[in-house]
XYZ file of C-alpha atoms in Angstrom:
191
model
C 217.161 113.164 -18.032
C 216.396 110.184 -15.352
C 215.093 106.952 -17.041
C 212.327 106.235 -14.652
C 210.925 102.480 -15.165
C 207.635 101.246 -14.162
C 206.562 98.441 -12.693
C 205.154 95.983 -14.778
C 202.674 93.332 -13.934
C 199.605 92.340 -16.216
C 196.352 92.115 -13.985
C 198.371 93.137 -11.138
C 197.179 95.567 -7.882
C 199.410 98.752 -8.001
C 199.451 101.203 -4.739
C 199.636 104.706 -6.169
C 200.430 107.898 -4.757
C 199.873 111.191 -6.622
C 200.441 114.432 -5.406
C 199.158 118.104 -6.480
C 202.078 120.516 -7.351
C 203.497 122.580 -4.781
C 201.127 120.464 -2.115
C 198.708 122.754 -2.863
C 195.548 121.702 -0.697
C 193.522 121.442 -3.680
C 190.962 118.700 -1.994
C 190.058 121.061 0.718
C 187.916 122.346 -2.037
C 184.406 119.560 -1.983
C 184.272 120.872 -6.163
C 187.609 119.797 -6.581
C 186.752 116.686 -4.716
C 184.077 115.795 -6.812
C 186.065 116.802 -9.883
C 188.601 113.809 -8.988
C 185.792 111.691 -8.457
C 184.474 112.359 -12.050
C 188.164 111.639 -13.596
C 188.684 108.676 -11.960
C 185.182 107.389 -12.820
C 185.183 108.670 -16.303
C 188.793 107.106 -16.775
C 186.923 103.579 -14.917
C 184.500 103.419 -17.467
C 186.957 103.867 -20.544
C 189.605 101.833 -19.347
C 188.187 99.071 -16.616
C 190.125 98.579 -13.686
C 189.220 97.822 -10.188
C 189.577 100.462 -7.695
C 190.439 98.657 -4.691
C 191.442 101.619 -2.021
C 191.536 105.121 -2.215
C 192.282 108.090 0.492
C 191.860 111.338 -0.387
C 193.963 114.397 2.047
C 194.236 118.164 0.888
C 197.617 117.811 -1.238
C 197.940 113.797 -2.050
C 195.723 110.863 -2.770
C 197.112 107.695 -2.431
C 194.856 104.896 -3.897
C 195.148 101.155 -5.390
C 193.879 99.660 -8.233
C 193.837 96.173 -9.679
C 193.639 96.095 -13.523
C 192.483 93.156 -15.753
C 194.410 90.497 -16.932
C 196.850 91.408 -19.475
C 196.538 94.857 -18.613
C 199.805 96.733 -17.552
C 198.997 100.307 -18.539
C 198.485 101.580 -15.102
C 200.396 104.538 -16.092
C 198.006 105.560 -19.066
C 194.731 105.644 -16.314
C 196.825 107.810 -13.769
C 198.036 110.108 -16.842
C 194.013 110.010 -18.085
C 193.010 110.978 -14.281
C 195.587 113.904 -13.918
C 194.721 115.080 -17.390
C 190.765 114.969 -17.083
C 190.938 116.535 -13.534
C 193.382 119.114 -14.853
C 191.355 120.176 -17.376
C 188.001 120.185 -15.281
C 189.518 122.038 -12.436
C 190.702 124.431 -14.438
C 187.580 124.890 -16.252
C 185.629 126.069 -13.158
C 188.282 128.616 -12.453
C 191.130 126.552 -10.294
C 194.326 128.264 -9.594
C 197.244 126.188 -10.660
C 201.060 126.673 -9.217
C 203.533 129.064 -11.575
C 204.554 127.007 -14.611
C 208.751 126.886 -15.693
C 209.764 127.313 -19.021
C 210.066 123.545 -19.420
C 206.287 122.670 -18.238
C 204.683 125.333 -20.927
C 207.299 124.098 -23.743
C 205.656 120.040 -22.767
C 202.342 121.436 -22.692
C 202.265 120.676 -18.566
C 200.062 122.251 -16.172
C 200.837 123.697 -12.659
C 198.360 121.764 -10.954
C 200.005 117.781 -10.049
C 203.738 117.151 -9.531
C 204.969 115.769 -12.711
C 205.382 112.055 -11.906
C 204.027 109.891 -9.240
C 204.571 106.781 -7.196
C 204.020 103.424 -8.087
C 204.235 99.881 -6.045
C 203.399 96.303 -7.469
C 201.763 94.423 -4.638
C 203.472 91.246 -4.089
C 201.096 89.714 -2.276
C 198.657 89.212 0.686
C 200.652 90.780 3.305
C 201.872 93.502 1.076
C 198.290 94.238 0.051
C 197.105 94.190 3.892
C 199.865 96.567 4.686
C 199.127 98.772 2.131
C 195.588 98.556 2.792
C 196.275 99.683 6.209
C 198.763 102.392 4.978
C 195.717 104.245 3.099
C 193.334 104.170 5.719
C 195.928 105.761 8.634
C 196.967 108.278 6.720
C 194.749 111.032 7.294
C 195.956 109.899 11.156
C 199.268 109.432 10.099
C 199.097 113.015 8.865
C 196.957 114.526 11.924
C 194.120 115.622 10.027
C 192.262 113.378 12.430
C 192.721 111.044 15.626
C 190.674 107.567 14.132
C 190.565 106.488 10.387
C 186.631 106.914 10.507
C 186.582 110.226 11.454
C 187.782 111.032 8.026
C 185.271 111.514 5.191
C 187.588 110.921 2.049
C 188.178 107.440 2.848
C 187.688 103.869 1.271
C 187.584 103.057 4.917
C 184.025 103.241 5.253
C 183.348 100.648 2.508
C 185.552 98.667 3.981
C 183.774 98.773 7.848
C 179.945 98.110 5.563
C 182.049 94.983 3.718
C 183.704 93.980 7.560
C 187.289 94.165 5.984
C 187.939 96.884 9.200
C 186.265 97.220 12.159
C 184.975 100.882 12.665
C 187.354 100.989 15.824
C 190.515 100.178 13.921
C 193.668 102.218 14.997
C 190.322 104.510 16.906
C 191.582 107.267 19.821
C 187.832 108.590 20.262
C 187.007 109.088 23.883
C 190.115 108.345 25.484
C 191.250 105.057 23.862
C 195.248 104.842 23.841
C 196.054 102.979 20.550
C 199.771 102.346 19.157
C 200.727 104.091 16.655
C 201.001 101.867 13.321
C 204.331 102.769 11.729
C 204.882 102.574 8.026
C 208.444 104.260 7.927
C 209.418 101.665 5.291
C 206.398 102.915 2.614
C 206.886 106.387 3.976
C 210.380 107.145 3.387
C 209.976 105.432 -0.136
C 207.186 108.043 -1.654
C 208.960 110.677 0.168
C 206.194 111.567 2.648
């Protein structure tokens, strides 16, 4: 079995990428939505963090969170998230993807891939990029031609705080933009 290692940093901001099994569009679903919503916030309240970015597309939700100082256990939140949103989901009735042999032996459920992707921010620029990496992706994707024209977004907050201007990376009526390439944080969570 692969030894995976995580990243640690105490107090640190983590970019995370987690992604429903099967890339089932699960988030198409606004109850499923607000399900994820509920585990992350329920998970925020027992076990503080900061969430600093979040985008949320049909299969995959990348977000980034900072947590306090002398805090590693980024892992435990994402597993309390997956777990709390499993078992909600379910709950109401949500299908989950054909289980193997293995995953009902361990007790897993066909609804997230297994593991997920983790990257320490090493600073400012990383963090900017990043930043920028959530908030294309539902262009980067082609769910939509401008970052604000997608609902499930951190982008938004950002625009009210002025981090973003509401025309960042924006196509609408005409408007020829590059494209913003993120091969490099792409190719490494496999998307």
């Amino acid at each position: 079995m692969p030894n995976y290692r995580r990243a640690i940093r105490h107090g640190g901001t983590f970019f995370l990428t987690l992604v429903t099994e099967g890339r089932e569009p699960i988030f198409a679903d606004a109850g499923a939505r607000a399900i994820l919503r509920n585990a992350i916030e329920t998970c925020r309240s027992n076990h503080a963090f900061v969430l600093d970015a979040l985008v949320l597309l049909p299969d995959h939700t990348h977000l980034m969170l900072t947590l306090p100082e002398g805090d590693s256990d980024f892992s435990g939140r994402i597993r309390a998230i997956k777990s709390r949103f499993t078992r909600d989901y379910l709950a109401i009735g949500g299908l989950e993807k054909r289980r193997s042999r293995s995953r009902v032996r361990q007790r897993t459920r066909g609804v997230w891939q297994r593991r997920f992707w983790e990257h320490a921010i090493a600073g400012v620029d990383d963090l900017r990029r990043h930043f920028d990496y959530v908030h294309y992706n539902p262009v980067k994707h082609g769910y939509v031609d401008c970052p604000h024209a997608w609902p499930h977004s951190s982008f938004h907050r950002f625009v009210a705080e002025r981090r973003y201007k509401n025309t960042w990376c924006c196509r609408c009526k005409g408007k020829v933009v590059s494209t913003m390439e993120f091969e490099d944080i792409a190719n490494s969570i496999g998307e």
